[in-house]
Short mmCIF file of C-alpha atoms and ligand atoms in Angstrom, two decimals:
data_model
loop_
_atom_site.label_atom_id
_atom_site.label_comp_id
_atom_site.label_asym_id
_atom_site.label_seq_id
_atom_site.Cartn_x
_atom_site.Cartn_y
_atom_site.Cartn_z
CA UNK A 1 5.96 -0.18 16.26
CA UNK A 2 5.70 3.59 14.56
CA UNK A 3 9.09 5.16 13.96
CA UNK A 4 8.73 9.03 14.30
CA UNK A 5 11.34 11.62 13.75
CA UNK A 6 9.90 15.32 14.44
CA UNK A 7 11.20 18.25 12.68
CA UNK A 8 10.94 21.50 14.76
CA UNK A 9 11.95 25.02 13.88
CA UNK A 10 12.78 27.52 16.52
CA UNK A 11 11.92 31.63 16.61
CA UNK A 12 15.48 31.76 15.38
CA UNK A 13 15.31 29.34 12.36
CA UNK A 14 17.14 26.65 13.59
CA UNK A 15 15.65 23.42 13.09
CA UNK A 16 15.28 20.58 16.13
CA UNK A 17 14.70 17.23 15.01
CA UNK A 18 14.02 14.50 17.38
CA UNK A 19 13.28 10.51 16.90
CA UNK A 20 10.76 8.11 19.23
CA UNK A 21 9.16 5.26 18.73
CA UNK A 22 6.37 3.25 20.84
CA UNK A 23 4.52 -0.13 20.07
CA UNK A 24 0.64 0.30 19.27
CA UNK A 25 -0.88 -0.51 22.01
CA UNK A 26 -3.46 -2.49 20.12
CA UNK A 27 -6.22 -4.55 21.95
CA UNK A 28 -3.95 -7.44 21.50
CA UNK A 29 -0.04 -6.21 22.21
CA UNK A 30 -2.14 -4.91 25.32
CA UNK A 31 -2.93 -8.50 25.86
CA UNK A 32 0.25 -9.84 25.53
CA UNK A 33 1.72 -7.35 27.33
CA UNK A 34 0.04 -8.18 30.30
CA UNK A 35 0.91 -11.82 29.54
CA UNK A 36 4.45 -10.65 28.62
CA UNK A 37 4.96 -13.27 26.27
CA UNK A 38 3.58 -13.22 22.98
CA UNK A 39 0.46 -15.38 22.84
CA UNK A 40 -1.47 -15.83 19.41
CA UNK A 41 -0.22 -18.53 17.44
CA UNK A 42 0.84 -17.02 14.27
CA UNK A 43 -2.09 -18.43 12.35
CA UNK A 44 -1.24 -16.90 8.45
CA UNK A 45 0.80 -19.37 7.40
CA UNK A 46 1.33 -23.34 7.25
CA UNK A 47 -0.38 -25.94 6.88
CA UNK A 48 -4.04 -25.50 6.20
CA UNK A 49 -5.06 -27.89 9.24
CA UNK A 50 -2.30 -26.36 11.80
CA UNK A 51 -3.99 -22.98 10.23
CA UNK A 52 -7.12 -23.74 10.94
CA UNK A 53 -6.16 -25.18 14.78
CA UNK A 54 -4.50 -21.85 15.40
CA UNK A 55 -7.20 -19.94 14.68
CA UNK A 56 -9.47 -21.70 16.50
CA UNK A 57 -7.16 -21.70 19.89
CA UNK A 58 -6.48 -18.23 19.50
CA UNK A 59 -10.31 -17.54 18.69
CA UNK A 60 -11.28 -19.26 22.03
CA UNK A 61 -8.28 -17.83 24.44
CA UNK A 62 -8.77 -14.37 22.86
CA UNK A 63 -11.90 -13.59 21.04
CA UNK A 64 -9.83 -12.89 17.83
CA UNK A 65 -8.07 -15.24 15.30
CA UNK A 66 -5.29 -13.08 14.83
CA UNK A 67 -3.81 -9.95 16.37
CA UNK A 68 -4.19 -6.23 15.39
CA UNK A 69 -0.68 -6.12 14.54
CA UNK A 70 -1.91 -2.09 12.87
CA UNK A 71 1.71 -2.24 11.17
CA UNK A 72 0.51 -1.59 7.55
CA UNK A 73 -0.20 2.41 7.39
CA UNK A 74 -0.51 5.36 9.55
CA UNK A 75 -3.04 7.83 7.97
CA UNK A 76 -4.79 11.36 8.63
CA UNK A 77 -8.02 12.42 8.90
CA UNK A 78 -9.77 15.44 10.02
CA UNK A 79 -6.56 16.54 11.91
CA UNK A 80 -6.49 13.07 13.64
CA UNK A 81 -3.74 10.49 13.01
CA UNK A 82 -4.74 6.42 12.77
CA UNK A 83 -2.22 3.45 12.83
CA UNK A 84 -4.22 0.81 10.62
CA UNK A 85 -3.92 -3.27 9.09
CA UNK A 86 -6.65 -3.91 7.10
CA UNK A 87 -7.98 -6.69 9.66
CA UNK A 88 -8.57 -4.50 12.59
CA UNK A 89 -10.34 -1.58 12.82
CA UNK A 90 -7.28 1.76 12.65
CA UNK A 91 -6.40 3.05 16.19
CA UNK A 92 -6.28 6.70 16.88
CA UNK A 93 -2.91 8.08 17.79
CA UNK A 94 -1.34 10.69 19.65
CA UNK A 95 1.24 12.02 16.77
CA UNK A 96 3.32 13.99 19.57
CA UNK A 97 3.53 11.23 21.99
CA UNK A 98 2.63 8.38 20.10
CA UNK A 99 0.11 6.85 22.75
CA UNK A 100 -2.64 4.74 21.38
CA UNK A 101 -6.05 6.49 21.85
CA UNK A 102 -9.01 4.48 20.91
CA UNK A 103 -10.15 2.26 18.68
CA UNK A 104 -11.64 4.35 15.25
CA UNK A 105 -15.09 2.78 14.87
CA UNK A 106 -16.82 6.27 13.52
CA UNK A 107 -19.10 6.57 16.58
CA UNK A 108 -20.52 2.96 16.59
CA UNK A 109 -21.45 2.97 12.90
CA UNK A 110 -17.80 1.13 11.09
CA UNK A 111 -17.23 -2.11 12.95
CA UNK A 112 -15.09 -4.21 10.38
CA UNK A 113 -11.69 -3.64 9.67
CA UNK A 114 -10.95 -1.37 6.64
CA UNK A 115 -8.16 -0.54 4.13
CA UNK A 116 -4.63 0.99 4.79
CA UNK A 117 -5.22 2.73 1.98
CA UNK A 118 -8.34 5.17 2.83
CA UNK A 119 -8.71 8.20 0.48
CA UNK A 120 -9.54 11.97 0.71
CA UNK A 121 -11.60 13.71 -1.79
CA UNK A 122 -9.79 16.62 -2.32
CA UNK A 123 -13.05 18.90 -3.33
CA UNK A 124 -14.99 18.10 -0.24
CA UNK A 125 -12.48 16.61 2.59
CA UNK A 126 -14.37 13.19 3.07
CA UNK A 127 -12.61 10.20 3.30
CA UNK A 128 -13.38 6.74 0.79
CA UNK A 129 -12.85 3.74 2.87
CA UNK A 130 -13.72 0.16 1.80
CA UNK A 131 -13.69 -3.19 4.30
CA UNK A 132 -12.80 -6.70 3.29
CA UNK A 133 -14.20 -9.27 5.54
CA UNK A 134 -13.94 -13.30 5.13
CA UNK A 135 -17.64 -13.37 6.50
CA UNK A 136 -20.59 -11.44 4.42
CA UNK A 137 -20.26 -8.52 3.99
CA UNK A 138 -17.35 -9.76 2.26
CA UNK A 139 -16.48 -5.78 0.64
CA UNK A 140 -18.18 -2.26 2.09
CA UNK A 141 -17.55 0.97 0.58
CA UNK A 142 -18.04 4.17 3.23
CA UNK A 143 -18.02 7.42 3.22
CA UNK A 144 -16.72 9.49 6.34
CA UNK A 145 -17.37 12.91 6.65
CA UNK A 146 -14.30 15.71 6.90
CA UNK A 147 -14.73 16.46 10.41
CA UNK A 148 -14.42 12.31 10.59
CA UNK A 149 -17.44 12.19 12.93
CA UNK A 150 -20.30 11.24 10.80
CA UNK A 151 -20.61 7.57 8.53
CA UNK A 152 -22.41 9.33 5.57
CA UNK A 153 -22.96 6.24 3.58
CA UNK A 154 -22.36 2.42 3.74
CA UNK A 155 -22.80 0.17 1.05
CA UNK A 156 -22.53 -3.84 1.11
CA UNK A 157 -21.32 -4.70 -2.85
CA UNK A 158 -22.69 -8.07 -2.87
CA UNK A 159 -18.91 -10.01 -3.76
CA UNK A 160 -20.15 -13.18 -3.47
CA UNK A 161 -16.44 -14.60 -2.44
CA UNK A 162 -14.19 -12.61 -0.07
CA UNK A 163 -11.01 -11.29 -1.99
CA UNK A 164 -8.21 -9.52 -0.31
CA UNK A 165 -8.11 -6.16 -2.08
CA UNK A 166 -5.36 -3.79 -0.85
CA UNK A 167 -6.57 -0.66 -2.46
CA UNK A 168 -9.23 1.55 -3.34
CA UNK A 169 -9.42 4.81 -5.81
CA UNK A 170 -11.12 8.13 -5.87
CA UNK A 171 -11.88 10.31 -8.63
CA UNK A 172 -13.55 13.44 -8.40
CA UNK A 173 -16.99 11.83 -9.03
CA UNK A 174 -16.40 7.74 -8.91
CA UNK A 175 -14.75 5.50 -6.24
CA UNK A 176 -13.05 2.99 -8.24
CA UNK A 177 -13.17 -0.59 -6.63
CA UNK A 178 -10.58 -3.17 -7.48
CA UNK A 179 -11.55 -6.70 -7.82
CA UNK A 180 -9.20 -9.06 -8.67
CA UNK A 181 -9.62 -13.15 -8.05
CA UNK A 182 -7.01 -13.49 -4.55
CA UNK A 183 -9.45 -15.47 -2.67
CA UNK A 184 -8.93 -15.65 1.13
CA UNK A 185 -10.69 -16.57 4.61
CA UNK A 186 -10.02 -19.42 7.50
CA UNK A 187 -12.57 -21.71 6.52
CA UNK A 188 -10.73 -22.43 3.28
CA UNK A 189 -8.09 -24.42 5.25
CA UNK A 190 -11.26 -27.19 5.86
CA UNK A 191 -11.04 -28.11 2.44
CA UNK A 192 -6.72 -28.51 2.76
CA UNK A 193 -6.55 -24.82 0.55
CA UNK A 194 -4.12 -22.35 1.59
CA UNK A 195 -6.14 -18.98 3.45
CA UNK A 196 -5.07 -16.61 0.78
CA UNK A 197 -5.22 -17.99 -2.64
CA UNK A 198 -4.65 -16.35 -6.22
CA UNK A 199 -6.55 -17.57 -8.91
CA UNK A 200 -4.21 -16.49 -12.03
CA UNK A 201 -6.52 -18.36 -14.38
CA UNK A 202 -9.21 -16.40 -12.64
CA UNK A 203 -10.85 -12.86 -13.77
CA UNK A 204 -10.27 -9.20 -12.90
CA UNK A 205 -12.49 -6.14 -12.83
CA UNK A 206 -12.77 -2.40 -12.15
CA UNK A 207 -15.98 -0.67 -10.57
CA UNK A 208 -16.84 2.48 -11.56
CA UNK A 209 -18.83 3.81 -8.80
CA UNK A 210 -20.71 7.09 -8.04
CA UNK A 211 -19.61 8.84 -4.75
CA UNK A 212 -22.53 7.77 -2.97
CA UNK A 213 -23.86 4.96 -5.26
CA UNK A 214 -24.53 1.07 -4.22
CA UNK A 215 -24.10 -2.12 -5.80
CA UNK A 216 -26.54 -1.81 -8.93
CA UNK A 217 -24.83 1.64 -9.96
CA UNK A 218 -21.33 0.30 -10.09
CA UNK A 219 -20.09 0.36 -13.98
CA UNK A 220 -17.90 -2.77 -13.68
CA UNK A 221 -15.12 -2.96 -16.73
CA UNK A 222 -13.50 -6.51 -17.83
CA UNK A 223 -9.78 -5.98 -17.51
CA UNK A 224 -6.96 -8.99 -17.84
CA UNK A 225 -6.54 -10.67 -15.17
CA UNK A 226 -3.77 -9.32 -12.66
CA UNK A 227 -2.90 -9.28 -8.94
CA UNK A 228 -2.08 -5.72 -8.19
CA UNK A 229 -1.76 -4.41 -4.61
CA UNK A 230 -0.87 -0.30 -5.00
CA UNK A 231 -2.60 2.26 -7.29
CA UNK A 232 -0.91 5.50 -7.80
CA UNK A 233 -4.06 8.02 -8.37
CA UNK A 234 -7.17 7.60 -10.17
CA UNK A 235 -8.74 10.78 -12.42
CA UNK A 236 -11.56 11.84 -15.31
CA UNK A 237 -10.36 12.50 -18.87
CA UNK A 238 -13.53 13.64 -20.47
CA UNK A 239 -15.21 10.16 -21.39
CA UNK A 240 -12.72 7.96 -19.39
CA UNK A 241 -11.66 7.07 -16.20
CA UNK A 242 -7.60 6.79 -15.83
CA UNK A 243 -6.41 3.98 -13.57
CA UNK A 244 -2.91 3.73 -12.93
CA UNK A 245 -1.34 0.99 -10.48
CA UNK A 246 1.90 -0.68 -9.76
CA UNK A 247 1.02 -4.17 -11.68
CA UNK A 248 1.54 -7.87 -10.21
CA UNK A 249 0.33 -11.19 -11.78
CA UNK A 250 0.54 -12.73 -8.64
CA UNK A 251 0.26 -11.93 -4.60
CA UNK A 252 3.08 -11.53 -2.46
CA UNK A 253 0.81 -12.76 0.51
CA UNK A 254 1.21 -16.00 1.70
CA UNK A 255 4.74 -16.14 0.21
CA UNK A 256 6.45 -19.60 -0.61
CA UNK A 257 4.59 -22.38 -0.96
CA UNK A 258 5.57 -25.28 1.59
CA UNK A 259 7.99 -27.88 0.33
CA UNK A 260 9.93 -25.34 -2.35
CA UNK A 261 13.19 -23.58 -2.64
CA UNK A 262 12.55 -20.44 -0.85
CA UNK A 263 15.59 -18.75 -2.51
CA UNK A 264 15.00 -20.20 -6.01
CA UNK A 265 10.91 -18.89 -5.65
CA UNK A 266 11.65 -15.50 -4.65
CA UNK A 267 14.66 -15.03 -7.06
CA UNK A 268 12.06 -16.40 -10.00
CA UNK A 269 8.84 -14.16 -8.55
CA UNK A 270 10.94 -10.89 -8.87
CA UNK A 271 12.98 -11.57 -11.47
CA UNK A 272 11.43 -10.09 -15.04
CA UNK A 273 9.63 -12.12 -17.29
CA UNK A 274 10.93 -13.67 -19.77
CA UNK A 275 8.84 -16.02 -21.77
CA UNK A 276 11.10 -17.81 -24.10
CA UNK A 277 14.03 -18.20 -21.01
CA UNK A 278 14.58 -22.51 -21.18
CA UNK A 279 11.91 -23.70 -18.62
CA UNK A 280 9.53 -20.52 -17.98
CA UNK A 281 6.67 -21.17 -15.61
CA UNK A 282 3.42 -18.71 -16.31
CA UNK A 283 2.28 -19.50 -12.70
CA UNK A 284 5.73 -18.77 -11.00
CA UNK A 285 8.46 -16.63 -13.44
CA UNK A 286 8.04 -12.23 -12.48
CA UNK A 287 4.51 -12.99 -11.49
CA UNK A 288 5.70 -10.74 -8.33
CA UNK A 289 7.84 -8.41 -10.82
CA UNK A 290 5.40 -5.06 -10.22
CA UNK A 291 5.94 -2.46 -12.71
CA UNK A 292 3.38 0.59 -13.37
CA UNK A 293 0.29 0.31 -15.43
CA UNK A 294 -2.56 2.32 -16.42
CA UNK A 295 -6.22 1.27 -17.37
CA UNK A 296 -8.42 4.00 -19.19
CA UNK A 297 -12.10 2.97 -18.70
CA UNK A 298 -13.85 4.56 -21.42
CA UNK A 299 -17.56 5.48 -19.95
CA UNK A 300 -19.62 5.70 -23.31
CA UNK A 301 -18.37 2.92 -25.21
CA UNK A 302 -16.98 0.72 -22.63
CA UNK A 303 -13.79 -0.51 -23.91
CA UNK A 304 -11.30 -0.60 -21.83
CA UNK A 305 -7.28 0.37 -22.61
CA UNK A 306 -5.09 -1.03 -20.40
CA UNK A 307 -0.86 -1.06 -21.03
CA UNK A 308 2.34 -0.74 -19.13
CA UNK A 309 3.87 2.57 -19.22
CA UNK A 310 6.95 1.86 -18.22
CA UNK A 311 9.53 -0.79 -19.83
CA UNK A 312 11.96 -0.37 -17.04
CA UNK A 313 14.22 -3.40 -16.00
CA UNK A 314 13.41 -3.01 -12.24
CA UNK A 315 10.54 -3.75 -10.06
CA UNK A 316 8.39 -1.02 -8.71
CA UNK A 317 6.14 -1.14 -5.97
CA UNK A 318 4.59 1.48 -3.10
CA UNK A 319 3.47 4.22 -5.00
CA UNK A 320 2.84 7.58 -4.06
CA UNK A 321 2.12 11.27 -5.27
CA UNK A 322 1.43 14.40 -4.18
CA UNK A 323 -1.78 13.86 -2.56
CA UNK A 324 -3.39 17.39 -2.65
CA UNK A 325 -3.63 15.90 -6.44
CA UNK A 326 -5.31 12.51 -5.75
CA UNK A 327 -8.90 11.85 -7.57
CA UNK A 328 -7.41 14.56 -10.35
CA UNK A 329 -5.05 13.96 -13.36
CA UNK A 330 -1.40 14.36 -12.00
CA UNK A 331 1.66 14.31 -13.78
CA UNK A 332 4.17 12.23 -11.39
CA UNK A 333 4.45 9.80 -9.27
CA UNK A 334 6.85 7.83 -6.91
CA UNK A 335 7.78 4.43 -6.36
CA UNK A 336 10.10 2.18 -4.19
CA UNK A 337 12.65 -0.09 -6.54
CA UNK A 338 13.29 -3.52 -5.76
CA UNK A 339 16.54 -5.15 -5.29
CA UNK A 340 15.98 -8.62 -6.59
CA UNK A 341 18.77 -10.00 -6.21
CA UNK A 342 18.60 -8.74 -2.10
CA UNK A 343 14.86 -9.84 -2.08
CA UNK A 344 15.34 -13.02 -3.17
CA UNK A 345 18.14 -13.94 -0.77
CA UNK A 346 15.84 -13.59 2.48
CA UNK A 347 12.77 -13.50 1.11
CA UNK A 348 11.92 -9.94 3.22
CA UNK A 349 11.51 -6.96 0.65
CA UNK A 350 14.51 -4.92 -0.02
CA UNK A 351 14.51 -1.40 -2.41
CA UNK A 352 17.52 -0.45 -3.50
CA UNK A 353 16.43 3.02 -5.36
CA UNK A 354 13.49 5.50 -5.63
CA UNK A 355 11.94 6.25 -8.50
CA UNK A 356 10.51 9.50 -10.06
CA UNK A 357 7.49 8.73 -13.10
CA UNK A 358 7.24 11.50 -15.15
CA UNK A 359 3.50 10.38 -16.61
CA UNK A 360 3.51 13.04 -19.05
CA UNK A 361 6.95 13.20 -20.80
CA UNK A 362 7.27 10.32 -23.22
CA UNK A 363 10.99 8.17 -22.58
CA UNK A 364 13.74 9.15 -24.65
CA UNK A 365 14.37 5.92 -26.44
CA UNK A 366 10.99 4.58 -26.59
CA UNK A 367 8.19 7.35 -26.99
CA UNK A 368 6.05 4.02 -26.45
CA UNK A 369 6.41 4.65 -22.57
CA UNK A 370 6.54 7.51 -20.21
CA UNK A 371 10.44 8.94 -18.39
CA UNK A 372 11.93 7.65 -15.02
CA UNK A 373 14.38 9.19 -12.95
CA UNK A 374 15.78 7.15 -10.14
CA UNK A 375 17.59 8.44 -7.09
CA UNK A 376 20.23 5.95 -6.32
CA UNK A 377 21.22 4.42 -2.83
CA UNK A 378 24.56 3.12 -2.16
CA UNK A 379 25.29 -0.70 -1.85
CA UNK A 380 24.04 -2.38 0.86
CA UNK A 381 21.53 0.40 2.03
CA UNK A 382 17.41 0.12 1.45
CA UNK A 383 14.70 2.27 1.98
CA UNK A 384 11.06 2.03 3.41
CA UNK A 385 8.26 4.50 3.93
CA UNK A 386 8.74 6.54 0.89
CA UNK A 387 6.90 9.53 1.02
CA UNK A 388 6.06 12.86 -1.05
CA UNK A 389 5.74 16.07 0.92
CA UNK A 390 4.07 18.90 -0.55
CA UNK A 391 5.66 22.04 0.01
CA UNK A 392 3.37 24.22 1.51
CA UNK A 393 3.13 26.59 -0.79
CA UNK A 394 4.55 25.11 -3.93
CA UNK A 395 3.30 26.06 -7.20
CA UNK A 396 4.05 22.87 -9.18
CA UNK A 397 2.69 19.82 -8.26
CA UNK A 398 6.93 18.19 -7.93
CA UNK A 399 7.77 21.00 -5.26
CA UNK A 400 8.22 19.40 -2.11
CA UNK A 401 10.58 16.34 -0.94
CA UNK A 402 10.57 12.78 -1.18
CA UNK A 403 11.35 11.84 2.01
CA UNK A 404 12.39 7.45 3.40
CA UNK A 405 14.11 5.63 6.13
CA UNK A 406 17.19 4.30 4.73
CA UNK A 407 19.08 1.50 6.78
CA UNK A 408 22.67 0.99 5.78
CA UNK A 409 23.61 -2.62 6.19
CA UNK A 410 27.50 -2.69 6.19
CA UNK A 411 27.49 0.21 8.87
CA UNK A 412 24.43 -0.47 10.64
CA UNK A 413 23.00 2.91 10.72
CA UNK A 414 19.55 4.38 10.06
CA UNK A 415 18.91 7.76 8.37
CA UNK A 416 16.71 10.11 7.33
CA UNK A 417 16.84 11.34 3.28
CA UNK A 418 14.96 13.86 2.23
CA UNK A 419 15.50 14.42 -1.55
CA UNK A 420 14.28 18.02 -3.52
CA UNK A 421 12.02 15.90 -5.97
CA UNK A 422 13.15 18.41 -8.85
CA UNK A 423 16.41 17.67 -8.35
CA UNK A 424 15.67 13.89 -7.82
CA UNK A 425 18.90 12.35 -8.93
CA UNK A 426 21.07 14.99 -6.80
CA UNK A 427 22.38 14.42 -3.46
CA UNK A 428 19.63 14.57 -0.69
CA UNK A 429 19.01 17.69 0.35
CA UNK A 430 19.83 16.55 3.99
CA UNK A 431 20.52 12.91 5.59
CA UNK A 432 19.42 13.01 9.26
CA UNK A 433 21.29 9.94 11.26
CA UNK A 434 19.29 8.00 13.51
CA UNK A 435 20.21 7.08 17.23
CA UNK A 436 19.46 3.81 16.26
CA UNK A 437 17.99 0.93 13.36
CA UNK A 438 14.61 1.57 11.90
CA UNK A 439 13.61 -1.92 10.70
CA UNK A 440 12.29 -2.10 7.00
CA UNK A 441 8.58 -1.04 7.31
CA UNK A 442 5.64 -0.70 4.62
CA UNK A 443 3.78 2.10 4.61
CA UNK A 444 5.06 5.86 6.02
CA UNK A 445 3.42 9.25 6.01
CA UNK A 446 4.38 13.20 7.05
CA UNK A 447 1.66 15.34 8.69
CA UNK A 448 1.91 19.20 8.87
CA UNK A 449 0.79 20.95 12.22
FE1 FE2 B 1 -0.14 -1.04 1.00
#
């Protein structure tokens, strides 16, 4: 379901804001609809067999193994607005009435599913997608033109496993390809493995890639091995390519193994590491504990410098910046917090705070890493869909809002913030109340008209 509120401003300056929201009408909610029950046996998760036996039913009955549930991200391109999960191809969206156009297949030429994450080179408008598939091609790269109507390159990279990679980076010149050892597809389940699996023994990589390169011209750059969902930005630093990510050792996807303490895994995943604590596990203790990292790739000699830059105490995950500085070096960046303790007690992500990175000022007590400002929430309310909007015409690259949903437990009521982000501990600068709940979401977005 997208969540919209709409922020009008009349001849006379007074502003109208309005909420709707509307279920995608994906192929398969139209299915179901029709059906009015749902119909798919949730296939994700389980036992490998039962897995397996799901997607086969739902495979026969439906021509898919599982639905579009296009839940993950809502992006823009070219003016045009696409709900996307990375295992269905994005639908197009009416953004004033929140219909469900069409299917987003780039005229015939894109017909696997791609990343919620697609990203715009800001020098030349085109958009960086990449696909994961379970079948070969396990990972494309594509390039869409920025009037979104032309494919102008598709490469196949030749992974000879398919990995679920969230992400995918642009810098001015390079696409930066993440490659990290979470293994996943259905036929796994044959052998009695789980679909997704993360091999934390396994080995990581970056790609260095030119725009418009293939397979042979990727620079690929050993880095330790890691799990990480969310990059921040990508840029060039004269002989060096700057990576910088929200860090995981392990995957949030499938969750909880079978046959654990849910309450005692999640509260151990997101808790932070602590290596001499009596009975630490490698495999299990703040392996989910995210916290912002940056790789520098050097291009000439090859090295590569990787660190965390932040030795904050709190988990920090769904990063975002300014875009109209993506692919060049920016100086901040925002993240959701993590409430642990709230997390861990019903295993559904819960953030508790905002964060403000300040990637160029060094922290006060420890010049080692970079400053963090946090804007608060008050007990028992979380946020989702954080969001940085640009003001239009802002001169430095913090003026503009952060903007969330923030659901208020004890009162059961669902607002709007939107924060000044150089005034990020302050008071939002308004708090628009909701007619009713927005449920916790991932990803959310603003678009200008
Ligand atoms: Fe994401």
């Amino acid at each position: 379901m997208l969540h919209a509120v709409y922020f009008k401003k009349s001849n006379l300056g007074e502003w109208c804001i309005s909420y709707m929201n509307k279920y995608v009408n994906s192929e398969t909610f139209e299915l179901e609809s029709k059906k009015n029950q749902p119909a798919f046996i949730p296939a994700a998760d389980g036992q490998p067999y039962a897995m397996f036996v799901g997607f086969v039913f739902n495979m026969l009955r439906f021509g898919k193994p599982v639905k579009d549930s296009a839940n993950t991200n809502i992006f823009e391109h070219a003016g045009r607005v696409f709900a996307i999960a990375e295992n269905h191809l994005p639908y197009e969206i009416n953004i004033d009435s929140l219909e469900t156009l069409r299917p987003y297949n780039i005229n015939g030429d894109w017909e696997q599913p791609f990343t919620s994450h697609p990203k715009k080179v800001c020098s030349s408008g085109e958009l960086v997608i990449m696909g994961i598939n379970p079948q070969k091609p396990h990972y494309l790269v594509g390039v869409i033109s920025s009037d979104g109507q032309r494919l102008l390159h598709k490469v196949d990279l030749g992974f000879e496993e398919a990995k679920f990679i969230h992400d995918i980076g642009v810098t001015t010149k390079y696409n930066i390809i993440m490659d990290y050892p979470l293994r996943f597809g259905i036929s796994r389940t044959l052998q009695q493995k789980p679909i997704f699996d993360n091999d934390m023994n396994g080995k990581s990589r970056i790609g260095v890639m030119p725009r418009f390169g293939d397979a042979e011209s990727i620079r690929w750059f050993d880095v330790e091995n890691h799990c990480s969902y969310h990059l921040f930005n990508c840029f060039e630093d004269e002989n060096e390519v700057i990576v910088r990510g929200c860090r995981t050792l392990g995957s949030v996807i499938p969750g909880p193994p079978h046959n654990v303490d849910n309450l005692n895994w999640y509260k151990r995943v997101f808790s932070p590491q602590d290596k001499n604590s009596e009975g630490f596990d490698p495999s299990l203790d703040g392996i989910l504990f995210s916290r912002p990292y940056e790789w520098r790739l050097n291009l000439e000699s090859g090295i590569t410098c990787e660190g965390y830059i932040t030795n904050e105490d709190v988990a920090m995950d769904f990063p975002v910046i300014n875009e109209n500085f993506t692919g060049i070096r920016n100086k901040y960046g925002y993240t959701q917090v993590v409430d642990s303790i709230a997390t861990s007690k019903t295993g559904l992500f819960k953030y508790k705070m905002i964060a403000k990175l300040h990637f160029e000022e060094p922290d006060k007590e420890n010049k080692k890493f970079i400053s963090v400002e946090y804007h608060t929430l008050q007990d028992r309310q979380f946020c989702s869909g954080v969001k940085f909007i640009p003001k239009k015409n802002g001169r430095d690259e913090d003026d503009g809002w952060v903007i969330t949903y923030v659901h208020d437990e004890g009162t059961n009521i669902s607002q709007v913030y939107i924060i000044d982000a150089k005034r990020f501990s302050d008071e939002p600068t308004a708090k628009i109340t909701l007619p009713q709940r927005v449920p916790y979401g991932f990803h959310g977005n603003f678009f200008y008209k």
